mmCIF file of C-alpha atoms in Angstrom:
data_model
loop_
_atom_site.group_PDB
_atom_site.id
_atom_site.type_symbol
_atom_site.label_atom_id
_atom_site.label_comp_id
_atom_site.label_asym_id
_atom_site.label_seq_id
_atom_site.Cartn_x
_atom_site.Cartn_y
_atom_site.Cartn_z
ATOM 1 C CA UNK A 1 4.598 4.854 -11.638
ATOM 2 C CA UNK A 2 4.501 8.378 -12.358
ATOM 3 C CA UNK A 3 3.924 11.459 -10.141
ATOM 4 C CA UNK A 4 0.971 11.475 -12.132
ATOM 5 C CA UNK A 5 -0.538 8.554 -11.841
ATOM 6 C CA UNK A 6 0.618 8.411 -7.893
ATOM 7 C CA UNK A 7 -1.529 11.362 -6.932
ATOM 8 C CA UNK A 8 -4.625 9.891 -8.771
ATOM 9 C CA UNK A 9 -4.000 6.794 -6.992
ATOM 10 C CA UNK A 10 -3.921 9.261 -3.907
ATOM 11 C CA UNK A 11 -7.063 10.992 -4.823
ATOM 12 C CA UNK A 12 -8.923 7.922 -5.162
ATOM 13 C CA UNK A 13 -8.323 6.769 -1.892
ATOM 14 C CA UNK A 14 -9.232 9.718 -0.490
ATOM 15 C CA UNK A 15 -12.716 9.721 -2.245
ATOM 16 C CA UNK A 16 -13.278 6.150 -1.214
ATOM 17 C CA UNK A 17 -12.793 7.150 2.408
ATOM 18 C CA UNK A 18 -14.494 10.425 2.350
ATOM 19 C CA UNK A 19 -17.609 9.797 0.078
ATOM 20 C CA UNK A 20 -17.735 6.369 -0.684
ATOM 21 C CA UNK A 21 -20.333 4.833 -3.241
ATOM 22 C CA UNK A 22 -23.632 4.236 -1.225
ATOM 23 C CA UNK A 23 -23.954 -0.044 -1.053
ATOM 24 C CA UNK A 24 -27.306 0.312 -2.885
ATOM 25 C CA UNK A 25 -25.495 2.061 -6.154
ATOM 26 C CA UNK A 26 -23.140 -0.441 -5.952
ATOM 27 C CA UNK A 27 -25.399 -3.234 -5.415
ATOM 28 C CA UNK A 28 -28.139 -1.849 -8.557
ATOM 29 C CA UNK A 29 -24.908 -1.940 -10.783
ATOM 30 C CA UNK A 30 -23.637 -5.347 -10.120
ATOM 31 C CA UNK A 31 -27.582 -6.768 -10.792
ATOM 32 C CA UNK A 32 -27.420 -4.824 -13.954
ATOM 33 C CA UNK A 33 -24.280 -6.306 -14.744
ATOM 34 C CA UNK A 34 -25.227 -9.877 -14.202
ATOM 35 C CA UNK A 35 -28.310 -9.173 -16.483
ATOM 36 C CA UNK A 36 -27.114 -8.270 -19.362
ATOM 37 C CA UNK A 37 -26.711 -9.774 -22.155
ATOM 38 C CA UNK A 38 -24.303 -9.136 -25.253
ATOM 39 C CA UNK A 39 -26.578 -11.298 -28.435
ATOM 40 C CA UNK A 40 -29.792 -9.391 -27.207
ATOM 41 C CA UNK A 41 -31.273 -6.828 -29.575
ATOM 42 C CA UNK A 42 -32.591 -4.059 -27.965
ATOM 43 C CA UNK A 43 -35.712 -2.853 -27.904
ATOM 44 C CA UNK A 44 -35.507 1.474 -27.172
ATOM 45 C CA UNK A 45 -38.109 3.272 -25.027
ATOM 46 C CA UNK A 46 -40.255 4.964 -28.145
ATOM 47 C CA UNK A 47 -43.209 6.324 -25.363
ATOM 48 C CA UNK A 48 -43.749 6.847 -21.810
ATOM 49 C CA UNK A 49 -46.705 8.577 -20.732
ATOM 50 C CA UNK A 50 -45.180 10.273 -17.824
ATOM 51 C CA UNK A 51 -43.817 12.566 -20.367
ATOM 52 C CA UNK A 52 -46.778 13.108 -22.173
ATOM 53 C CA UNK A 53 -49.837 13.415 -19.527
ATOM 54 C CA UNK A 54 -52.118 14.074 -22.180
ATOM 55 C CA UNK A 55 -52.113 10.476 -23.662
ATOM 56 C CA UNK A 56 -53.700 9.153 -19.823
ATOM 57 C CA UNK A 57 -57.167 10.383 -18.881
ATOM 58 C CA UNK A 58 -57.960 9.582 -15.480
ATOM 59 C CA UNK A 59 -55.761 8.186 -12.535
ATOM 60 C CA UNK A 60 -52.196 8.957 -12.657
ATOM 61 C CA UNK A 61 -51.569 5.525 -10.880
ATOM 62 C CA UNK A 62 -51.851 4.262 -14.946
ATOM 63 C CA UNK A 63 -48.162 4.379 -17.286
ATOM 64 C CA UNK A 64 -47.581 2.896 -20.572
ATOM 65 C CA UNK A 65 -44.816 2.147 -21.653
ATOM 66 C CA UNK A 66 -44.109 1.242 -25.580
ATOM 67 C CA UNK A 67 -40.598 -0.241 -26.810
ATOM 68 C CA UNK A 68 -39.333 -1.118 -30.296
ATOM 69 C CA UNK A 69 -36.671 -3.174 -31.992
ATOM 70 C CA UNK A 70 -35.946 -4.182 -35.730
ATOM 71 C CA UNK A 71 -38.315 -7.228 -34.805
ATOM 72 C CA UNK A 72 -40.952 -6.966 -30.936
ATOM 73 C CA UNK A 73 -43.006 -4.554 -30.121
ATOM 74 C CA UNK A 74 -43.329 -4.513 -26.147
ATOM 75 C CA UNK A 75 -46.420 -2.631 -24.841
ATOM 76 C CA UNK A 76 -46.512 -2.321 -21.465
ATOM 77 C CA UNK A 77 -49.533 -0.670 -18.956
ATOM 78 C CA UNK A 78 -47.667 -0.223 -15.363
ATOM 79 C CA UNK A 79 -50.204 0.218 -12.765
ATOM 80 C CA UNK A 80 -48.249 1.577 -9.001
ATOM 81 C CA UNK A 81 -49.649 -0.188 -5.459
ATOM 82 C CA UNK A 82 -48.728 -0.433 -2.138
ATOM 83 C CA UNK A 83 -46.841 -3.708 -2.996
ATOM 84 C CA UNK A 84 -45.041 -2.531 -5.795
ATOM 85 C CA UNK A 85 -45.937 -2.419 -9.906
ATOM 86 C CA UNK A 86 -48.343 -4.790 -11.933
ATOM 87 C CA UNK A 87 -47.121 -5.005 -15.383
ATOM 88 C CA UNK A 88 -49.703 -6.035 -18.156
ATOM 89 C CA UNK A 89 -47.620 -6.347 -21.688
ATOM 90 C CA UNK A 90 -48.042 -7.188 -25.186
ATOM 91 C CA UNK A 91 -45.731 -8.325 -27.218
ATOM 92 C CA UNK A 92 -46.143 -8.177 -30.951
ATOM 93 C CA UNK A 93 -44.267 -9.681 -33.614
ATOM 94 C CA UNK A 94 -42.492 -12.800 -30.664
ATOM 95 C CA UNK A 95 -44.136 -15.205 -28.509
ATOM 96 C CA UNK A 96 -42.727 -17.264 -25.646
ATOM 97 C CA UNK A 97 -40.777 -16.301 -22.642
ATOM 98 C CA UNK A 98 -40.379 -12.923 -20.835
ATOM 99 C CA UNK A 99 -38.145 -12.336 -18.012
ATOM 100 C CA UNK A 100 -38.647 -9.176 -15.875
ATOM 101 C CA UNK A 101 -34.877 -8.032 -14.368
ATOM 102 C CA UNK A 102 -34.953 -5.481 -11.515
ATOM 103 C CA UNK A 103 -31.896 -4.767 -9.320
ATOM 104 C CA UNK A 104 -31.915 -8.202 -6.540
ATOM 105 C CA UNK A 105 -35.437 -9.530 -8.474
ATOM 106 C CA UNK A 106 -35.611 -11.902 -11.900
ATOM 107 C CA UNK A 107 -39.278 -13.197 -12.304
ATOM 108 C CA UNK A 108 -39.967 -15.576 -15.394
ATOM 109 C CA UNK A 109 -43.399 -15.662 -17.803
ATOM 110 C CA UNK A 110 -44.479 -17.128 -20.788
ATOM 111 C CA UNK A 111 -46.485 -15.233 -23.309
ATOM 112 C CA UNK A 112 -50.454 -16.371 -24.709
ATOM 113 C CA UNK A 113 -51.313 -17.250 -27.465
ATOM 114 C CA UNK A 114 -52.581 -13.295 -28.825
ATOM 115 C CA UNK A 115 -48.845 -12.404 -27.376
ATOM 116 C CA UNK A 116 -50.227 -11.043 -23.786
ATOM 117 C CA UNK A 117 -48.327 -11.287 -20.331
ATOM 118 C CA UNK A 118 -48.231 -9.846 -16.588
ATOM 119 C CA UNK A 119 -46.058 -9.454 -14.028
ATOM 120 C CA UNK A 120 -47.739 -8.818 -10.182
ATOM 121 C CA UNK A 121 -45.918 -7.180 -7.438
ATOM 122 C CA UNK A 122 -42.443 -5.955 -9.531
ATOM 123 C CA UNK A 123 -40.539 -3.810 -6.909
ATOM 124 C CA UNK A 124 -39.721 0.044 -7.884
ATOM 125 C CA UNK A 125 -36.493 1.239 -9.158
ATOM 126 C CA UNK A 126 -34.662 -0.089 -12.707
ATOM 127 C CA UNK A 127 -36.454 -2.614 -14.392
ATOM 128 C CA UNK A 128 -36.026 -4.313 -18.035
ATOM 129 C CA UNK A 129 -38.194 -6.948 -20.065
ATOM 130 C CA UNK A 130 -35.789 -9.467 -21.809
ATOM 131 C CA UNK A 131 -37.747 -11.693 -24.337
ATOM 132 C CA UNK A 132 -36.742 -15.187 -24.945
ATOM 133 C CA UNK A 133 -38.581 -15.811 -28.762
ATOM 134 C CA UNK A 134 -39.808 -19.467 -29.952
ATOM 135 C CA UNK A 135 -38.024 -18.388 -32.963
ATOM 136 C CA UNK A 136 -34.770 -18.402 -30.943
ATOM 137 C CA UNK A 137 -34.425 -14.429 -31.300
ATOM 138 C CA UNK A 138 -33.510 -12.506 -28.076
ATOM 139 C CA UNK A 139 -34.782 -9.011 -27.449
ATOM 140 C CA UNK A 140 -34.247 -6.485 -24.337
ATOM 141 C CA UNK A 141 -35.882 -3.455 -23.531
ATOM 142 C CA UNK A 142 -33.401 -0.081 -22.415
ATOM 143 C CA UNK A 143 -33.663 0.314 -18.480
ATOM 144 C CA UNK A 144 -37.088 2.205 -16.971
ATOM 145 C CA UNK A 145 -37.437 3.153 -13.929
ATOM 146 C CA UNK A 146 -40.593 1.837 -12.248
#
């Protein structure tokens, strides 16, 4: 080992023991880790309406949400509660199964048959949509805070 590489071994150690990594970091990051998954196409954040107030007229409770891939649309309307988030989504262009991933939470629907779904009660923090297609095709959206 070189003195290099023995006085980054030393600084490391000291940051573990001065400042180490709150356990809720480190716990978010292992969840998203254990979610992901490699085969998935995913679906980028193209609108939320926290960045543009002037598409919502009336409560600010109310965020959409829109995401695209080459394939699903996934429009989302995220109404905040006491309890947590309720999640009313369309998909376009997939039906079947959508999963709802937030850090220590996986909750499981299926889609109608005009391609709309809800989740009740989603906790805050990082949350993804990963859609399971009839077709077999797997789409994810990017990360959103909710």
């Amino acid at each position: 080992m070189s003195t290099d590489d023995e006085l980054m071994a030393d600084l490391r150690r000291i940051a573990a023991e001065t400042d180490p990594v709150p356990r809720h970091v480190s716990e978010r990051a292992r969840a998203a880790l254990a979610t992901r998954s490699a085969d998935a196409e995913l679906a980028a954040l193209l609108l939320d309406s926290t960045l543009r107030p002037d598409l919502v007229r009336g409560t600010d409770d109310v965020r959409l949400l829109s995401f695209e891939s080459a394939t699903v649309s996934v429009e989302l309307q995220v109404t905040a509660h006491r309890r947590g988030h309720t999640v009313v989504g369309l998909l376009v262009g997939a039906a079947g199964e959508v999963v709802a991933d937030s850090a220590g939470t996986r909750r499981s629907t299926t889609t109608g048959p005009d391609g709309w779904f809800t989740f009740a009660d989603l906790p805050s923090g990082p949350t993804r949509l990963h859609v399971l297609a009839e077709d077999g095709t797997n789409t994810v959206t990017s990360w959103t805070s909710l």
